[in-house]
């Protein structure tokens, strides 16, 4: 997993399993290429220049980003735990609403 960070402000632009590498063609268009040939990447259709890579003159105006390889395991585990907590709260909420709709619980009991 790669974390993509904008070097100008340090903000994370996202994460990806497989960056979309680009280089500038002779006609000025950005084209896909293998990682060793890349001078940039594309994120959500927006081209960025890669930090530490030689870039053609036309790519100098692009924001620069860096790719940081990171372990996504702890983030996935945290997201799963948070999802479990939300599921539990949702079930409890639905249960309390059902009791109210059936008239089996007063409003003061559901607080």
PDB file of N, CA and C in Angstrom, residues 8-66:
ATOM      1  N   UNK A   8       3.945  20.095  -0.911  1.00  0.00           N
ATOM      2  CA  UNK A   8       3.830  21.531  -0.635  1.00  0.00           C
ATOM      3  C   UNK A   8       3.160  21.822   0.702  1.00  0.00           C
ATOM      4  N   UNK A   9       2.180  20.994   1.097  1.00  0.00           N
ATOM      5  CA  UNK A   9       1.476  21.252   2.355  1.00  0.00           C
ATOM      6  C   UNK A   9       1.478  20.059   3.309  1.00  0.00           C
ATOM      7  N   UNK A  10       2.028  18.935   2.876  1.00  0.00           N
ATOM      8  CA  UNK A  10       2.107  17.756   3.734  1.00  0.00           C
ATOM      9  C   UNK A  10       0.808  16.995   3.887  1.00  0.00           C
ATOM     10  N   UNK A  11      -0.231  17.381   3.154  1.00  0.00           N
ATOM     11  CA  UNK A  11      -1.517  16.702   3.261  1.00  0.00           C
ATOM     12  C   UNK A  11      -1.501  15.387   2.494  1.00  0.00           C
ATOM     13  N   UNK A  12      -2.158  14.398   3.075  1.00  0.00           N
ATOM     14  CA  UNK A  12      -2.288  13.106   2.414  1.00  0.00           C
ATOM     15  C   UNK A  12      -3.374  13.206   1.350  1.00  0.00           C
ATOM     16  N   UNK A  13      -3.054  12.748   0.148  1.00  0.00           N
ATOM     17  CA  UNK A  13      -4.027  12.781  -0.947  1.00  0.00           C
ATOM     18  C   UNK A  13      -4.777  11.462  -1.069  1.00  0.00           C
ATOM     19  N   UNK A  14      -4.319  10.461  -0.340  1.00  0.00           N
ATOM     20  CA  UNK A  14      -4.984   9.173  -0.387  1.00  0.00           C
ATOM     21  C   UNK A  14      -3.996   8.032  -0.317  1.00  0.00           C
ATOM     22  N   UNK A  15      -4.539   6.839  -0.527  1.00  0.00           N
ATOM     23  CA  UNK A  15      -3.719   5.637  -0.522  1.00  0.00           C
ATOM     24  C   UNK A  15      -4.117   4.787  -1.713  1.00  0.00           C
ATOM     25  N   UNK A  16      -3.176   3.980  -2.173  1.00  0.00           N
ATOM     26  CA  UNK A  16      -3.451   3.110  -3.300  1.00  0.00           C
ATOM     27  C   UNK A  16      -2.588   1.866  -3.216  1.00  0.00           C
ATOM     28  N   UNK A  17      -3.103   0.786  -3.762  1.00  0.00           N
ATOM     29  CA  UNK A  17      -2.337  -0.453  -3.858  1.00  0.00           C
ATOM     30  C   UNK A  17      -1.372  -0.395  -5.040  1.00  0.00           C
ATOM     31  N   UNK A  18      -1.808   0.266  -6.109  1.00  0.00           N
ATOM     32  CA  UNK A  18      -1.012   0.313  -7.329  1.00  0.00           C
ATOM     33  C   UNK A  18      -1.093   1.713  -7.939  1.00  0.00           C
ATOM     34  N   UNK A  19      -0.059   2.530  -7.763  1.00  0.00           N
ATOM     35  CA  UNK A  19      -0.076   3.868  -8.360  1.00  0.00           C
ATOM     36  C   UNK A  19      -0.170   3.797  -9.882  1.00  0.00           C
ATOM     37  N   UNK A  20      -0.832   4.787 -10.459  1.00  0.00           N
ATOM     38  CA  UNK A  20      -0.919   4.890 -11.915  1.00  0.00           C
ATOM     39  C   UNK A  20       0.200   5.811 -12.364  1.00  0.00           C
ATOM     40  N   UNK A  21       1.259   5.220 -12.888  1.00  0.00           N
ATOM     41  CA  UNK A  21       2.448   5.971 -13.279  1.00  0.00           C
ATOM     42  C   UNK A  21       2.282   6.588 -14.666  1.00  0.00           C
ATOM     43  N   UNK A  22       2.811   7.818 -14.819  1.00  0.00           N
ATOM     44  CA  UNK A  22       2.723   8.531 -16.093  1.00  0.00           C
ATOM     45  C   UNK A  22       4.060   9.168 -16.443  1.00  0.00           C
ATOM     46  N   UNK A  23       4.173   9.483 -17.701  1.00  0.00           N
ATOM     47  CA  UNK A  23       5.283  10.306 -18.192  1.00  0.00           C
ATOM     48  C   UNK A  23       4.710  11.201 -19.269  1.00  0.00           C
ATOM     49  N   UNK A  24       5.472  12.212 -19.641  1.00  0.00           N
ATOM     50  CA  UNK A  24       4.995  13.129 -20.670  1.00  0.00           C
ATOM     51  C   UNK A  24       5.524  12.673 -22.024  1.00  0.00           C
ATOM     52  N   UNK A  25       4.609  12.536 -22.980  1.00  0.00           N
ATOM     53  CA  UNK A  25       4.982  12.142 -24.344  1.00  0.00           C
ATOM     54  C   UNK A  25       5.565  13.342 -25.085  1.00  0.00           C
ATOM     55  N   UNK A  26       6.131  13.093 -26.243  1.00  0.00           N
ATOM     56  CA  UNK A  26       6.746  14.156 -27.039  1.00  0.00           C
ATOM     57  C   UNK A  26       5.754  15.248 -27.416  1.00  0.00           C
ATOM     58  N   UNK A  27       4.475  14.865 -27.571  1.00  0.00           N
ATOM     59  CA  UNK A  27       3.466  15.862 -27.957  1.00  0.00           C
ATOM     60  C   UNK A  27       2.910  16.631 -26.748  1.00  0.00           C
ATOM     61  N   UNK A  28       3.405  16.350 -25.533  1.00  0.00           N
ATOM     62  CA  UNK A  28       2.977  17.066 -24.339  1.00  0.00           C
ATOM     63  C   UNK A  28       1.898  16.382 -23.540  1.00  0.00           C
ATOM     64  N   UNK A  29       1.307  15.330 -24.091  1.00  0.00           N
ATOM     65  CA  UNK A  29       0.267  14.587 -23.381  1.00  0.00           C
ATOM     66  C   UNK A  29       0.907  13.673 -22.335  1.00  0.00           C
ATOM     67  N   UNK A  30       0.146  13.369 -21.298  1.00  0.00           N
ATOM     68  CA  UNK A  30       0.600  12.407 -20.298  1.00  0.00           C
ATOM     69  C   UNK A  30       0.136  11.024 -20.716  1.00  0.00           C
ATOM     70  N   UNK A  31       1.048  10.062 -20.644  1.00  0.00           N
ATOM     71  CA  UNK A  31       0.722   8.699 -21.023  1.00  0.00           C
ATOM     72  C   UNK A  31       1.119   7.753 -19.891  1.00  0.00           C
ATOM     73  N   UNK A  32       0.445   6.616 -19.838  1.00  0.00           N
ATOM     74  CA  UNK A  32       0.774   5.595 -18.855  1.00  0.00           C
ATOM     75  C   UNK A  32       2.120   4.974 -19.184  1.00  0.00           C
ATOM     76  N   UNK A  33       2.828   4.563 -18.144  1.00  0.00           N
ATOM     77  CA  UNK A  33       4.130   3.947 -18.344  1.00  0.00           C
ATOM     78  C   UNK A  33       4.476   3.085 -17.133  1.00  0.00           C
ATOM     79  N   UNK A  34       5.494   2.217 -17.274  1.00  0.00           N
ATOM     80  CA  UNK A  34       5.943   1.448 -16.115  1.00  0.00           C
ATOM     81  C   UNK A  34       6.669   2.347 -15.110  1.00  0.00           C
ATOM     82  N   UNK A  35       6.728   1.913 -13.869  1.00  0.00           N
ATOM     83  CA  UNK A  35       7.304   2.708 -12.783  1.00  0.00           C
ATOM     84  C   UNK A  35       8.715   3.229 -13.063  1.00  0.00           C
ATOM     85  N   UNK A  36       9.633   2.442 -13.611  1.00  0.00           N
ATOM     86  CA  UNK A  36      10.987   2.966 -13.830  1.00  0.00           C
ATOM     87  C   UNK A  36      11.062   4.162 -14.787  1.00  0.00           C
ATOM     88  N   UNK A  37      10.096   4.260 -15.708  1.00  0.00           N
ATOM     89  CA  UNK A  37      10.090   5.358 -16.682  1.00  0.00           C
ATOM     90  C   UNK A  37       9.287   6.570 -16.199  1.00  0.00           C
ATOM     91  N   UNK A  38       8.591   6.442 -15.093  1.00  0.00           N
ATOM     92  CA  UNK A  38       7.631   7.459 -14.659  1.00  0.00           C
ATOM     93  C   UNK A  38       8.300   8.699 -14.094  1.00  0.00           C
ATOM     94  N   UNK A  39       7.679   9.825 -14.389  1.00  0.00           N
ATOM     95  CA  UNK A  39       8.076  11.083 -13.764  1.00  0.00           C
ATOM     96  C   UNK A  39       6.919  11.647 -12.945  1.00  0.00           C
ATOM     97  N   UNK A  40       5.787  10.943 -12.961  1.00  0.00           N
ATOM     98  CA  UNK A  40       4.629  11.384 -12.205  1.00  0.00           C
ATOM     99  C   UNK A  40       3.624  10.273 -12.005  1.00  0.00           C
ATOM    100  N   UNK A  41       2.534  10.605 -11.336  1.00  0.00           N
ATOM    101  CA  UNK A  41       1.414   9.684 -11.152  1.00  0.00           C
ATOM    102  C   UNK A  41       0.116  10.449 -11.369  1.00  0.00           C
ATOM    103  N   UNK A  42      -0.956   9.705 -11.544  1.00  0.00           N
ATOM    104  CA  UNK A  42      -2.286  10.290 -11.678  1.00  0.00           C
ATOM    105  C   UNK A  42      -3.140   9.799 -10.523  1.00  0.00           C
ATOM    106  N   UNK A  43      -3.854  10.737  -9.878  1.00  0.00           N
ATOM    107  CA  UNK A  43      -4.787  10.398  -8.806  1.00  0.00           C
ATOM    108  C   UNK A  43      -6.117  11.041  -9.147  1.00  0.00           C
ATOM    109  N   UNK A  44      -7.138  10.234  -9.308  1.00  0.00           N
ATOM    110  CA  UNK A  44      -8.486  10.726  -9.634  1.00  0.00           C
ATOM    111  C   UNK A  44      -8.468  11.657 -10.838  1.00  0.00           C
ATOM    112  N   UNK A  45      -7.679  11.307 -11.841  1.00  0.00           N
ATOM    113  CA  UNK A  45      -7.624  12.078 -13.071  1.00  0.00           C
ATOM    114  C   UNK A  45      -6.736  13.312 -13.017  1.00  0.00           C
ATOM    115  N   UNK A  46      -6.086  13.568 -11.885  1.00  0.00           N
ATOM    116  CA  UNK A  46      -5.221  14.741 -11.744  1.00  0.00           C
ATOM    117  C   UNK A  46      -3.763  14.297 -11.770  1.00  0.00           C
ATOM    118  N   UNK A  47      -2.957  14.852 -12.692  1.00  0.00           N
ATOM    119  CA  UNK A  47      -1.539  14.463 -12.753  1.00  0.00           C
ATOM    120  C   UNK A  47      -0.713  15.177 -11.682  1.00  0.00           C
ATOM    121  N   UNK A  48       0.246  14.468 -11.142  1.00  0.00           N
ATOM    122  CA  UNK A  48       1.181  15.001 -10.152  1.00  0.00           C
ATOM    123  C   UNK A  48       2.588  14.575 -10.536  1.00  0.00           C
ATOM    124  N   UNK A  49       3.545  15.402 -10.165  1.00  0.00           N
ATOM    125  CA  UNK A  49       4.950  15.090 -10.386  1.00  0.00           C
ATOM    126  C   UNK A  49       5.476  14.312  -9.185  1.00  0.00           C
ATOM    127  N   UNK A  50       6.306  13.309  -9.421  1.00  0.00           N
ATOM    128  CA  UNK A  50       6.880  12.526  -8.333  1.00  0.00           C
ATOM    129  C   UNK A  50       8.148  13.183  -7.798  1.00  0.00           C
ATOM    130  N   UNK A  51       8.232  13.277  -6.494  1.00  0.00           N
ATOM    131  CA  UNK A  51       9.391  13.847  -5.831  1.00  0.00           C
ATOM    132  C   UNK A  51      10.632  13.011  -6.155  1.00  0.00           C
ATOM    133  N   UNK A  52      11.708  13.686  -6.516  1.00  0.00           N
ATOM    134  CA  UNK A  52      12.974  13.011  -6.778  1.00  0.00           C
ATOM    135  C   UNK A  52      13.113  12.422  -8.166  1.00  0.00           C
ATOM    136  N   UNK A  53      12.126  12.627  -9.015  1.00  0.00           N
ATOM    137  CA  UNK A  53      12.183  12.114 -10.382  1.00  0.00           C
ATOM    138  C   UNK A  53      12.452  13.259 -11.342  1.00  0.00           C
ATOM    139  N   UNK A  54      13.264  12.973 -12.333  1.00  0.00           N
ATOM    140  CA  UNK A  54      13.510  13.963 -13.384  1.00  0.00           C
ATOM    141  C   UNK A  54      12.232  14.096 -14.210  1.00  0.00           C
ATOM    142  N   UNK A  55      11.810  15.341 -14.401  1.00  0.00           N
ATOM    143  CA  UNK A  55      10.567  15.577 -15.120  1.00  0.00           C
ATOM    144  C   UNK A  55      10.796  16.517 -16.286  1.00  0.00           C
ATOM    145  N   UNK A  56      10.100  16.302 -17.395  1.00  0.00           N
ATOM    146  CA  UNK A  56      10.190  17.230 -18.524  1.00  0.00           C
ATOM    147  C   UNK A  56       9.725  18.620 -18.113  1.00  0.00           C
ATOM    148  N   UNK A  57      10.097  19.592 -18.905  1.00  0.00           N
ATOM    149  CA  UNK A  57       9.789  20.990 -18.613  1.00  0.00           C
ATOM    150  C   UNK A  57       8.301  21.220 -18.362  1.00  0.00           C
ATOM    151  N   UNK A  58       7.437  20.584 -19.099  1.00  0.00           N
ATOM    152  CA  UNK A  58       5.993  20.781 -18.973  1.00  0.00           C
ATOM    153  C   UNK A  58       5.421  20.279 -17.665  1.00  0.00           C
ATOM    154  N   UNK A  59       6.108  19.366 -16.993  1.00  0.00           N
ATOM    155  CA  UNK A  59       5.601  18.827 -15.733  1.00  0.00           C
ATOM    156  C   UNK A  59       6.036  19.672 -14.541  1.00  0.00           C
ATOM    157  N   UNK A  60       6.849  20.675 -14.758  1.00  0.00           N
ATOM    158  CA  UNK A  60       7.340  21.508 -13.670  1.00  0.00           C
ATOM    159  C   UNK A  60       6.253  22.286 -12.948  1.00  0.00           C
ATOM    160  N   UNK A  61       5.133  22.527 -13.623  1.00  0.00           N
ATOM    161  CA  UNK A  61       4.036  23.289 -13.025  1.00  0.00           C
ATOM    162  C   UNK A  61       3.124  22.426 -12.151  1.00  0.00           C
ATOM    163  N   UNK A  62       3.278  21.118 -12.219  1.00  0.00           N
ATOM    164  CA  UNK A  62       2.411  20.223 -11.446  1.00  0.00           C
ATOM    165  C   UNK A  62       2.811  20.198  -9.974  1.00  0.00           C
ATOM    166  N   UNK A  63       1.842  19.954  -9.103  1.00  0.00           N
ATOM    167  CA  UNK A  63       2.141  19.746  -7.693  1.00  0.00           C
ATOM    168  C   UNK A  63       3.000  18.487  -7.556  1.00  0.00           C
ATOM    169  N   UNK A  64       3.910  18.510  -6.605  1.00  0.00           N
ATOM    170  CA  UNK A  64       4.802  17.382  -6.384  1.00  0.00           C
ATOM    171  C   UNK A  64       4.274  16.533  -5.237  1.00  0.00           C
ATOM    172  N   UNK A  65       4.320  15.218  -5.426  1.00  0.00           N
ATOM    173  CA  UNK A  65       3.886  14.285  -4.392  1.00  0.00           C
ATOM    174  C   UNK A  65       4.983  13.273  -4.127  1.00  0.00           C
ATOM    175  N   UNK A  66       4.896  12.651  -2.961  1.00  0.00           N
ATOM    176  CA  UNK A  66       5.810  11.560  -2.672  1.00  0.00           C
ATOM    177  C   UNK A  66       4.994  10.323  -2.346  1.00  0.00           C
TER     178      UNK A  66
END
